[in-house]
mmCIF file of C-alpha atoms in Angstrom:
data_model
loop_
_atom_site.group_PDB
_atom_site.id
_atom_site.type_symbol
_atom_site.label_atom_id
_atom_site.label_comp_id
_atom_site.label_asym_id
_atom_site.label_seq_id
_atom_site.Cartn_x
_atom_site.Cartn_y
_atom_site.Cartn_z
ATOM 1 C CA UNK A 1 0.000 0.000 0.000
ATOM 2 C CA UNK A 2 1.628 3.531 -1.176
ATOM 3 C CA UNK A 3 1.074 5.821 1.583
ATOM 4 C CA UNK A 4 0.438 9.201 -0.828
ATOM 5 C CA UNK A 5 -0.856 8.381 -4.808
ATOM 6 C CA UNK A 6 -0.439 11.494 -7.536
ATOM 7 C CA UNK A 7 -2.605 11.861 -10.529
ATOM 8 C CA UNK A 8 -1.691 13.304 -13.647
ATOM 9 C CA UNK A 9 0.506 13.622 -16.125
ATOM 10 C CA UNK A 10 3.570 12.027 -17.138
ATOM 11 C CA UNK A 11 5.687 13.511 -19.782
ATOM 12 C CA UNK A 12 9.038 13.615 -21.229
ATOM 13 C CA UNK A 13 10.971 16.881 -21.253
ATOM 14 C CA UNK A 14 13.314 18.232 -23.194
ATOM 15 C CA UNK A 15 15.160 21.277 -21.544
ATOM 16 C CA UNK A 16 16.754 23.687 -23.802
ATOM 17 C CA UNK A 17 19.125 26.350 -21.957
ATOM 18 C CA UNK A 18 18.893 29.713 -23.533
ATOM 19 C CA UNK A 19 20.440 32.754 -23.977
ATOM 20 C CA UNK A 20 17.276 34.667 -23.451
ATOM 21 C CA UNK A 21 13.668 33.784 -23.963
ATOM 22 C CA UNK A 22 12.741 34.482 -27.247
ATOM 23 C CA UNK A 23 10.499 37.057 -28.323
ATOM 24 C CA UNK A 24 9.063 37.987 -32.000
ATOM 25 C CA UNK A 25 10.796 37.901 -35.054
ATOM 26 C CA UNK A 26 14.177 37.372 -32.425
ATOM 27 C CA UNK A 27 16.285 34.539 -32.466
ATOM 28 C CA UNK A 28 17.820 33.028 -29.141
ATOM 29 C CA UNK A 29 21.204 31.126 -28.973
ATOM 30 C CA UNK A 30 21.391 27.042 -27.539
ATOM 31 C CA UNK A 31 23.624 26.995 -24.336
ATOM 32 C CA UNK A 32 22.876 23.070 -23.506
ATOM 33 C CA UNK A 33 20.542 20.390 -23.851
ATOM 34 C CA UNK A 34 19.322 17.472 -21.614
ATOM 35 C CA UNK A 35 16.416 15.301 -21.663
ATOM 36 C CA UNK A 36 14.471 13.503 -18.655
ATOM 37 C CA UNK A 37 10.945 12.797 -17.042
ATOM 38 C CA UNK A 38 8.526 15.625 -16.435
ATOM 39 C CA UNK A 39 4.994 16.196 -15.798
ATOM 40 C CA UNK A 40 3.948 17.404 -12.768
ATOM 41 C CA UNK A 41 2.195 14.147 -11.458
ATOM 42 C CA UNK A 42 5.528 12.189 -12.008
ATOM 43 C CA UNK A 43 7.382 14.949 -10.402
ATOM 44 C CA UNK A 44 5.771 15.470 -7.274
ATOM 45 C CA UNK A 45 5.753 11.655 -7.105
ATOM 46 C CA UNK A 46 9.538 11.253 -7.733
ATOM 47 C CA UNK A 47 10.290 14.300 -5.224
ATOM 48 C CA UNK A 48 8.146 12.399 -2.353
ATOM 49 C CA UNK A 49 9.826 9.141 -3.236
ATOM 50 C CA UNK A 50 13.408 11.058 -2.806
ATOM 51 C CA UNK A 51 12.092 12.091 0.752
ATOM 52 C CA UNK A 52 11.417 8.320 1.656
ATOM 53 C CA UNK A 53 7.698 8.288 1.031
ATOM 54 C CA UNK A 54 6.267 5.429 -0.416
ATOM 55 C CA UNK A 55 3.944 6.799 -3.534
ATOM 56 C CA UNK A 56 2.256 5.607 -6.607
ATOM 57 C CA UNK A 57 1.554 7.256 -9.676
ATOM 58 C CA UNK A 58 -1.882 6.985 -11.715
ATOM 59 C CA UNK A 59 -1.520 8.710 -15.574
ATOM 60 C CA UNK A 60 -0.297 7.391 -18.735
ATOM 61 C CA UNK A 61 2.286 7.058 -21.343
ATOM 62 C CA UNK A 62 2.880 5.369 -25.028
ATOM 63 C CA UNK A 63 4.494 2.102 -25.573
ATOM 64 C CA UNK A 64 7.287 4.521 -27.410
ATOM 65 C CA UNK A 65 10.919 5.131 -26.318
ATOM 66 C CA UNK A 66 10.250 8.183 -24.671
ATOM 67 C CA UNK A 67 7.686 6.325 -22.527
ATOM 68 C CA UNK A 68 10.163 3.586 -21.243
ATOM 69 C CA UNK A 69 12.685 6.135 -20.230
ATOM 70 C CA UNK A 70 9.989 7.877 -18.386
ATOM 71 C CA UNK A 71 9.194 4.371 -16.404
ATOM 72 C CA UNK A 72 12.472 3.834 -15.975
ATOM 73 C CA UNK A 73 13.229 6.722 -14.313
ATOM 74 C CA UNK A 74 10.289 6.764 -12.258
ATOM 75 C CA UNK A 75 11.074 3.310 -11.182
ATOM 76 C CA UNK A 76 14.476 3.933 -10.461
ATOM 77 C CA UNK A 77 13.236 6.600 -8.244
ATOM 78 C CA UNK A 78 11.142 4.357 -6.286
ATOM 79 C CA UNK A 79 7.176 5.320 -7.686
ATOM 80 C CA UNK A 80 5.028 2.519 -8.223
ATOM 81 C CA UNK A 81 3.830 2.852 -11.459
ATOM 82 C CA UNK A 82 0.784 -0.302 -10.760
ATOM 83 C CA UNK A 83 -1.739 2.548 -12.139
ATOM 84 C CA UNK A 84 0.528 4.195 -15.107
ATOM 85 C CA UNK A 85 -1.593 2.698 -18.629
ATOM 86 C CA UNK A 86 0.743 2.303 -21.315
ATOM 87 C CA UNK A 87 -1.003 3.062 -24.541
ATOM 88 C CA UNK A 88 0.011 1.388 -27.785
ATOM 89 C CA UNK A 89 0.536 3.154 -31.020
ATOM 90 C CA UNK A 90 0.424 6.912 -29.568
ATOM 91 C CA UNK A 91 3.589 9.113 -28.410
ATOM 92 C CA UNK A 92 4.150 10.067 -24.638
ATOM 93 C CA UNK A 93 3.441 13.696 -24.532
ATOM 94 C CA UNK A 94 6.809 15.694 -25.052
ATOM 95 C CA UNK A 95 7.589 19.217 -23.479
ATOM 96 C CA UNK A 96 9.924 21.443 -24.652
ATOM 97 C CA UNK A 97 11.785 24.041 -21.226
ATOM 98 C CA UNK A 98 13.084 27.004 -22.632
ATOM 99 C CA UNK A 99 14.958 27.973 -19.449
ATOM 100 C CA UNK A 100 17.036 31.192 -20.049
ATOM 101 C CA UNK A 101 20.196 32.685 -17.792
ATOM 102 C CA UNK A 102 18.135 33.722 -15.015
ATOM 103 C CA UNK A 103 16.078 30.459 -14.851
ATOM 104 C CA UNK A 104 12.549 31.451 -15.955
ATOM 105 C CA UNK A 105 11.086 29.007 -18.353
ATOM 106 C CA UNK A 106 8.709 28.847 -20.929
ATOM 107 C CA UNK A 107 6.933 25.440 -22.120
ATOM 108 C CA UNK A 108 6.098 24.578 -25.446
ATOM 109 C CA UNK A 109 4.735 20.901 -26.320
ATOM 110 C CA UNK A 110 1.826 18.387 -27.356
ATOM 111 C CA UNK A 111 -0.439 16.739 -24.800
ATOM 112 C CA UNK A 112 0.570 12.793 -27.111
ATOM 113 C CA UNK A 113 -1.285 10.551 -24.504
ATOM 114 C CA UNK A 114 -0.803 11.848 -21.214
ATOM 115 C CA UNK A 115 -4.682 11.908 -20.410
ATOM 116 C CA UNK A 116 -5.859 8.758 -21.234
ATOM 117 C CA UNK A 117 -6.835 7.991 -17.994
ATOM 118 C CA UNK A 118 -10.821 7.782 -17.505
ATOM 119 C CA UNK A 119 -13.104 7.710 -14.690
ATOM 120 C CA UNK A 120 -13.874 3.716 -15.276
ATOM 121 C CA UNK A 121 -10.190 3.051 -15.773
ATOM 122 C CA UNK A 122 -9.719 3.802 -12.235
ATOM 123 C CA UNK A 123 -8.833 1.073 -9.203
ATOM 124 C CA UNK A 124 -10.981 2.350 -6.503
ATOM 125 C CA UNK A 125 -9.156 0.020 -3.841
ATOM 126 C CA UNK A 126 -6.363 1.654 -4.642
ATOM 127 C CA UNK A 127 -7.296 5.224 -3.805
ATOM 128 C CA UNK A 128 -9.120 3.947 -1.033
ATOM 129 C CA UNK A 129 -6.382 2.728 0.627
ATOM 130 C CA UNK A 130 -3.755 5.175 0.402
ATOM 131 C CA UNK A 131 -3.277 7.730 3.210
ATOM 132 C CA UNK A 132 -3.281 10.884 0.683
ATOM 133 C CA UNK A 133 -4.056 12.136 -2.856
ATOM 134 C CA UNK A 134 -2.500 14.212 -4.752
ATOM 135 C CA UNK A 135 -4.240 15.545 -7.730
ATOM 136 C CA UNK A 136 -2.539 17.731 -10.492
ATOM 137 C CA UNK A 137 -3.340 18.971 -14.301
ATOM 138 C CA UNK A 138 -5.561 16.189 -16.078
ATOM 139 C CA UNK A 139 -8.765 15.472 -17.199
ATOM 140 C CA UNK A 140 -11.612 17.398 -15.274
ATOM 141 C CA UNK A 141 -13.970 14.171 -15.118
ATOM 142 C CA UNK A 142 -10.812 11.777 -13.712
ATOM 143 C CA UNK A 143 -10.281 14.522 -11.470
ATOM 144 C CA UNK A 144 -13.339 14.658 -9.567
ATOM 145 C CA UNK A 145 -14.043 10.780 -9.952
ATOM 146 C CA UNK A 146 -10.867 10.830 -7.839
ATOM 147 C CA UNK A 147 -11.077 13.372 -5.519
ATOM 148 C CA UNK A 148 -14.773 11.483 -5.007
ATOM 149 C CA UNK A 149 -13.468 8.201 -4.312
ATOM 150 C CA UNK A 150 -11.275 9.434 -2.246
ATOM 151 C CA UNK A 151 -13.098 11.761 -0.200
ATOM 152 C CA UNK A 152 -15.578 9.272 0.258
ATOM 153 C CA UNK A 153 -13.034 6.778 2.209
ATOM 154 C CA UNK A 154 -11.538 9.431 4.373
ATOM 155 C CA UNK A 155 -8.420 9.944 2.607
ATOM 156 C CA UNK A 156 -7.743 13.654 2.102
ATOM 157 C CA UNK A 157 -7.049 15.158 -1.180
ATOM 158 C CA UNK A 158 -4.822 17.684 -2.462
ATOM 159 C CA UNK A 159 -4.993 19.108 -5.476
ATOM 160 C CA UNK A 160 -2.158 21.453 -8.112
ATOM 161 C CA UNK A 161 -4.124 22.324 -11.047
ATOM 162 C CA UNK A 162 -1.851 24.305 -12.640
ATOM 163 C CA UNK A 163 -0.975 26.454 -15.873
ATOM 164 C CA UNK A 164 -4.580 25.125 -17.260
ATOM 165 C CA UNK A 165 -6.701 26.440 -14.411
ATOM 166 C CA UNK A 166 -8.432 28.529 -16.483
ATOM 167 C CA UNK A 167 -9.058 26.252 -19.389
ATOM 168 C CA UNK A 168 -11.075 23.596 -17.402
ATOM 169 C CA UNK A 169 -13.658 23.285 -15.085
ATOM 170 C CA UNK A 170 -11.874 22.016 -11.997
ATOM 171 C CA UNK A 171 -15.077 23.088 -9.859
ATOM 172 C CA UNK A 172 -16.131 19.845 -8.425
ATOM 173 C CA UNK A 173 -12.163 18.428 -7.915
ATOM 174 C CA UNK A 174 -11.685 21.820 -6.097
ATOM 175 C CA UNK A 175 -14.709 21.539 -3.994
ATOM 176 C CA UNK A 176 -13.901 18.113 -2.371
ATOM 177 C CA UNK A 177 -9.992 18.375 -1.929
ATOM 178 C CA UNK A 178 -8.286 19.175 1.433
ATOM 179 C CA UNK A 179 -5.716 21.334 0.172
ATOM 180 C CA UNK A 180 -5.463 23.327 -2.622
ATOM 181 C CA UNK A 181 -1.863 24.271 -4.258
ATOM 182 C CA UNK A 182 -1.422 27.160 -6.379
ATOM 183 C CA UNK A 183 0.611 30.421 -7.512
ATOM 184 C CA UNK A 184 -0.833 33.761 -7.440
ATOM 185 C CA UNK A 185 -2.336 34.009 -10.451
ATOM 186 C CA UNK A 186 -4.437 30.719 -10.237
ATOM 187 C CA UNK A 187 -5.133 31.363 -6.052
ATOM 188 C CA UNK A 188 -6.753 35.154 -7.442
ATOM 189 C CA UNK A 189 -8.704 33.825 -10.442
ATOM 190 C CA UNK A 190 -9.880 30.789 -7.963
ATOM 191 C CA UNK A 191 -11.088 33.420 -5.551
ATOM 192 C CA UNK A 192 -12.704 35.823 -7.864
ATOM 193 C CA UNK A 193 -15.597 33.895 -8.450
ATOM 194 C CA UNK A 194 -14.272 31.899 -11.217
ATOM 195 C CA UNK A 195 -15.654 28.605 -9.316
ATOM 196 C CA UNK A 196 -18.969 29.635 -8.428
ATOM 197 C CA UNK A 197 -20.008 27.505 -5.413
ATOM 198 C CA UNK A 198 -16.327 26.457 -3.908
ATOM 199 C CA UNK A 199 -15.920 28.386 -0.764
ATOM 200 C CA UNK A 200 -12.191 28.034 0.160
ATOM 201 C CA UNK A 201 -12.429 29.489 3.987
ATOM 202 C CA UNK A 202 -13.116 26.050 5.283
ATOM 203 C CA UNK A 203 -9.652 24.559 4.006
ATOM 204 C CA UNK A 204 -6.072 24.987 3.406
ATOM 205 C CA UNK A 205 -5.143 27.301 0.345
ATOM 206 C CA UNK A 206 -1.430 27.129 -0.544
ATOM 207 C CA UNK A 207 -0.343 29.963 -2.762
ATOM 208 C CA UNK A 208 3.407 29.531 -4.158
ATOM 209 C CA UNK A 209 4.707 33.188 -4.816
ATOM 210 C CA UNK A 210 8.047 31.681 -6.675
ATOM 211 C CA UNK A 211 11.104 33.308 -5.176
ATOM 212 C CA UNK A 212 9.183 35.082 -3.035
ATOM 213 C CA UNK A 213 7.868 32.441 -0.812
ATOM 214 C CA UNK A 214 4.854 31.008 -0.349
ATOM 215 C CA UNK A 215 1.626 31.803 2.024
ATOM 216 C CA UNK A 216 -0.977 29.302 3.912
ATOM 217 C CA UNK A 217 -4.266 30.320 4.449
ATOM 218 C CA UNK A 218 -5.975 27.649 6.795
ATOM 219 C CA UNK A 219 -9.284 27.965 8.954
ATOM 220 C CA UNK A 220 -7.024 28.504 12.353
ATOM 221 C CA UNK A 221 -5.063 31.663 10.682
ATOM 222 C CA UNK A 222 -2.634 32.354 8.123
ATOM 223 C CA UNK A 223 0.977 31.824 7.635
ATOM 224 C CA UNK A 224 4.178 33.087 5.191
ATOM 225 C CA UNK A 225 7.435 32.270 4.387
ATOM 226 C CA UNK A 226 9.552 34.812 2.246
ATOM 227 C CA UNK A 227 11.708 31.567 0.686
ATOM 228 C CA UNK A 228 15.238 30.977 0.212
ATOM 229 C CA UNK A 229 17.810 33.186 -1.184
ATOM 230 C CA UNK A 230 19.527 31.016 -4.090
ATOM 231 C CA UNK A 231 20.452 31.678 -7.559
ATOM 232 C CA UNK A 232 17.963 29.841 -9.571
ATOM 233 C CA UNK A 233 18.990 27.759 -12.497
ATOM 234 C CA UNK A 234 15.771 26.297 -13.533
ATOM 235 C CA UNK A 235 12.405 27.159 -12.368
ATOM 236 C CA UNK A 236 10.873 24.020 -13.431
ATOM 237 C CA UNK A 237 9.550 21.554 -11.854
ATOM 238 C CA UNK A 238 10.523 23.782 -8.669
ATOM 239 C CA UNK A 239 6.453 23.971 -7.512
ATOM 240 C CA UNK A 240 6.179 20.618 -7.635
ATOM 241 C CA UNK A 241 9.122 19.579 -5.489
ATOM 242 C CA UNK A 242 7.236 22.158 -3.394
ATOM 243 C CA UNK A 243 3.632 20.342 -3.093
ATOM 244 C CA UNK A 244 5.514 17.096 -2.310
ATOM 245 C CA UNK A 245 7.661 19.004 0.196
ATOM 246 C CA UNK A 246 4.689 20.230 2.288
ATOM 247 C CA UNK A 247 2.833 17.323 2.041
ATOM 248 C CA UNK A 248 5.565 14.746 2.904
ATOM 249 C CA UNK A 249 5.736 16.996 6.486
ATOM 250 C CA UNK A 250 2.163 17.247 6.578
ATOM 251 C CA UNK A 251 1.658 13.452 6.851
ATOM 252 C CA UNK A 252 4.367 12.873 9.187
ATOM 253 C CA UNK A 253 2.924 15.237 11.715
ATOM 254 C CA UNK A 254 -0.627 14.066 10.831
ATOM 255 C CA UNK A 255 0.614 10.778 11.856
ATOM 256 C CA UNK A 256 2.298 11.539 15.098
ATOM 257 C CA UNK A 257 -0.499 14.067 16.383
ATOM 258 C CA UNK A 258 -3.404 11.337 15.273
ATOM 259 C CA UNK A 259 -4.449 14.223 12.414
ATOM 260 C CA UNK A 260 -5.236 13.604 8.946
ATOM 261 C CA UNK A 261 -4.329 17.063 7.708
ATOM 262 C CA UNK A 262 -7.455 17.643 6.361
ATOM 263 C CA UNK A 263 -9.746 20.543 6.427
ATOM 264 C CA UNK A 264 -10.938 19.829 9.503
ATOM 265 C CA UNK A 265 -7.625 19.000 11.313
ATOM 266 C CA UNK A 266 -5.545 21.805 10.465
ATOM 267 C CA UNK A 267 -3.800 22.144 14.099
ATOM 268 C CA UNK A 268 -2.868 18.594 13.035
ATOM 269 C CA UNK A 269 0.020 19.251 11.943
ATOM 270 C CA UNK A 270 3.038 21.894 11.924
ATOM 271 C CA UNK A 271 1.703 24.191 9.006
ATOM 272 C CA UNK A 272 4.998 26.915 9.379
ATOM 273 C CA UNK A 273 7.212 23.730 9.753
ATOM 274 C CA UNK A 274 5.755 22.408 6.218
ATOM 275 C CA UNK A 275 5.826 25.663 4.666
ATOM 276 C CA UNK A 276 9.729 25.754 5.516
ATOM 277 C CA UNK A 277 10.047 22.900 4.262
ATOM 278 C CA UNK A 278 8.407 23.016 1.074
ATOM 279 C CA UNK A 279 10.381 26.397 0.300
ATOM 280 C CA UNK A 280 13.472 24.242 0.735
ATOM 281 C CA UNK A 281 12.266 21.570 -1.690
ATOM 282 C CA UNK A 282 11.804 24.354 -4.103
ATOM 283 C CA UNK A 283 14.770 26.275 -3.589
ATOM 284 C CA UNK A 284 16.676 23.112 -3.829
ATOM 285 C CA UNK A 285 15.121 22.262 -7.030
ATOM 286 C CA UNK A 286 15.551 26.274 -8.694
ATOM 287 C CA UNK A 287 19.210 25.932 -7.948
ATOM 288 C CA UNK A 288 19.642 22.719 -10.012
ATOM 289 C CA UNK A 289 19.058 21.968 -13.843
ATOM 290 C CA UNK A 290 15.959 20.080 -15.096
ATOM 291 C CA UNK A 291 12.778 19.585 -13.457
ATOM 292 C CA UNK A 292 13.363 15.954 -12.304
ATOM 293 C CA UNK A 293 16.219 17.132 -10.412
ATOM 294 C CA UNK A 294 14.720 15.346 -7.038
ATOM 295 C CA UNK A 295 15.733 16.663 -3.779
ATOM 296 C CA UNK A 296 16.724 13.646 -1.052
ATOM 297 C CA UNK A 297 15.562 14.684 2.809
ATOM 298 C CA UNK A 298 19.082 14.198 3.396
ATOM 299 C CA UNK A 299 19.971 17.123 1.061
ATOM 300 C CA UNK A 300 16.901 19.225 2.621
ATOM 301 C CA UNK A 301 17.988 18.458 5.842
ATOM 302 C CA UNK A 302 21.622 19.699 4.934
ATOM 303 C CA UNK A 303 20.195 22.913 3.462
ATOM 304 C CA UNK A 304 17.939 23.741 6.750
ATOM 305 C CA UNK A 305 20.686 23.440 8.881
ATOM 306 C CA UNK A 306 22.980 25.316 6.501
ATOM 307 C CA UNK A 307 20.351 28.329 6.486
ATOM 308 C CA UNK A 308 19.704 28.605 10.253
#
C-alpha cells in the first residue's frame, strides 16, 4: 500500500538552456541540452519518493521510447507505477523548457497521450487505501471521480491544477480536496468567483509566490514564508518539489499528532514547519538543472541546517 498516490501527467521533457527567452521575429542562442521525465504528477511523485515516502503514480504514457525512459526513471526513483496505462501506437506527450540565464522558463509541447486515464479506468481500492491524494493537471472528469473516491473513504485530497486552471472546469475536484496548491495568479482567479459555489475558507489554500515564498491560508489563521535566497537555475519543476515538500511533512505530523491534515484537522500538523520545508524543496530544485532534479531529505535536511 503507497502511503500518498499522484494523478496526472507524465511527460518527457526536453530542456533547452537559452540565452534569453525568445520574443518575435528574435532569435535566441542554444547553451545546452538534456532530456528527462517531467509532468507534474511524475514529479511530485519522484520528489516524495526522494524524501522516503512510499507513492504511486496513476496517468499514462505510449508504448514509445520516450515512454520507457519515463518508467524507468520513475522506477528507479522508487514510484510505483501499478496505475501508469501504457497506450500502444500513440507518443508520450513531449515538453519542450526554454529555461534562459536567469532560470525562468517557458513550455512549449503536445499533450501525445498523457490523459488517457478515464473515470472507469480507475482502481478504486487503490485510492481507497492510500493515506493521501495528490491531484494535479488532467482530465476534469478523472479529477473529480478521484477526488470522489477518495473523499468518500476518508483519505484527504490535495490538489495542483496548474498552468490550465483557467481552461477547465476544476469546480467539483476543487470543492472536495483538502488542500489546494497554487501560484498567485491561479489562487486570485480561484477566488474571484471563477468557481462559483467552492468556498475556500473552510480549508487549506497554498499559494506559491516563486522566489518570493509562499503563504498558507488555513481555517485557524494564516501563515508566510519569504523563501530561500539562491540563484535559480531552472524554475521548473521547482512547484512541484514544493507540493511534495509540504505534504511529505504534513503526513508525518498528521501521523504523530493522530491528524489527517485535512480541512478539519488543520492544528494537526506543523503548518509553518511544512511551509519551511516546502520552500526548501523548491529552492533546492531552482538551484539545479531540469525539473526531475529530485531533492533527497538528506539534502533538505543539509540545506535547513545550513540556512539557520
Amino acid at each position: 500500500m503507497v502511503s500518498v498516490l499522484t494523478a496526472g501527467h507524465v511527460n518527457w521533457d526536453v530542456t533547452l538552456r537559452l540565452d534569453r527567452l525568445p520574443t518575435p521575429d528574435a532569435e535566441a542562442a542554444i547553451r545546452s541540452q538534456r532530456q528527462s521525465g517531467g509532468g507534474s504528477a511524475a514529479n511530485v511523485a519522484a520528489t516524495l519518493a526522494g524524501l522516503d515516502v512510499e507513492t504511486g503514480l496513476i496517468g499514462s504514457v505510449g508504448d514509445d521510447d520516450n515512454g520507457l525512459l519515463a518508467r524507468r526513471e520513475l522506477e528507479e526513483a522508487g514510484v510505483s507505477l501499478d496505475g501508469v496505462r501504457i497506450v500502444e501506437g500513440t507518443p508520450t506527450a513531449v515538453k519542450y523548457l526554454l529555461v534562459d540565464d536567469d532560470g525562468e522558463v517557458a513550455v512549449l509541447g503536445n499533450d501525445g497521450i498523457n490523459e488517457a486515464v478515464a473515470p472507469d479506468d480507475l482502481d478504486e481500492r487503490r485510492i481507497r487505501t492510500a493515506d493521501h491524494v495528490h491531484l494535479t493537471g488532467q482530465r476534469p472528469d478523472t479529477a473529480a471521480a478521484i477526488a470522489r473516491i477518495a473523499s468518500g473513504a476518508g483519505v484527504t485530497v490535495s490538489f495542483d491544477p496548474g498552468r490550465r486552471l483557467g481552461d477547465r472546469d476544476y469546480g467539483e475536484a476543487l470543492a472536495t480536496s483538502d488542500v489546494v496548491f497554487a501560484n498567485d495568479r491561479e489562487a486570485e482567479a480561484m477566488l474571484e468567483d471563477e468557481y462559483p459555489g467552492s468556498d475556500f475558507s473552510d480549508r487549506i489554500v497554498v499559494v506559491k509566490c516563486g522566489g518570493d515564498g509562499a503563504m498558507v491560508h488555513t481555517p485557524n489563521g494564516s501563515y508566510a514564508h519569504p523563501g530561500f535566497d539562491v540563484d535559480p537555475v531552472d524554475t521548473a519543476g521547482s512547484g512541484d518539489a514544493f507540493a511534495a515538500g509540504f505534504i511529505a511533512i504534513m503526513l508525518a505530523d498528521g501521523r504523530r499528532n493522530g491528524a489527517d491534515g485535512g480541512r478539519e484537522s488543520a492544528p494537526g500538523f506543523d503548518v509553518e514547519r511544512a511551509l519551511e520545508y516546502a520552500n526548501a524543496c523548491g529552492a533546492l530544485t531552482a538551484a539545479q538543472e531540469g525539473a526531475r532534479s529530485t531533492p533527497t531529505r538528506a539534502a533538505i535536511e543539509t540545506f535547513l541546517a545550513d540556512h539557520f
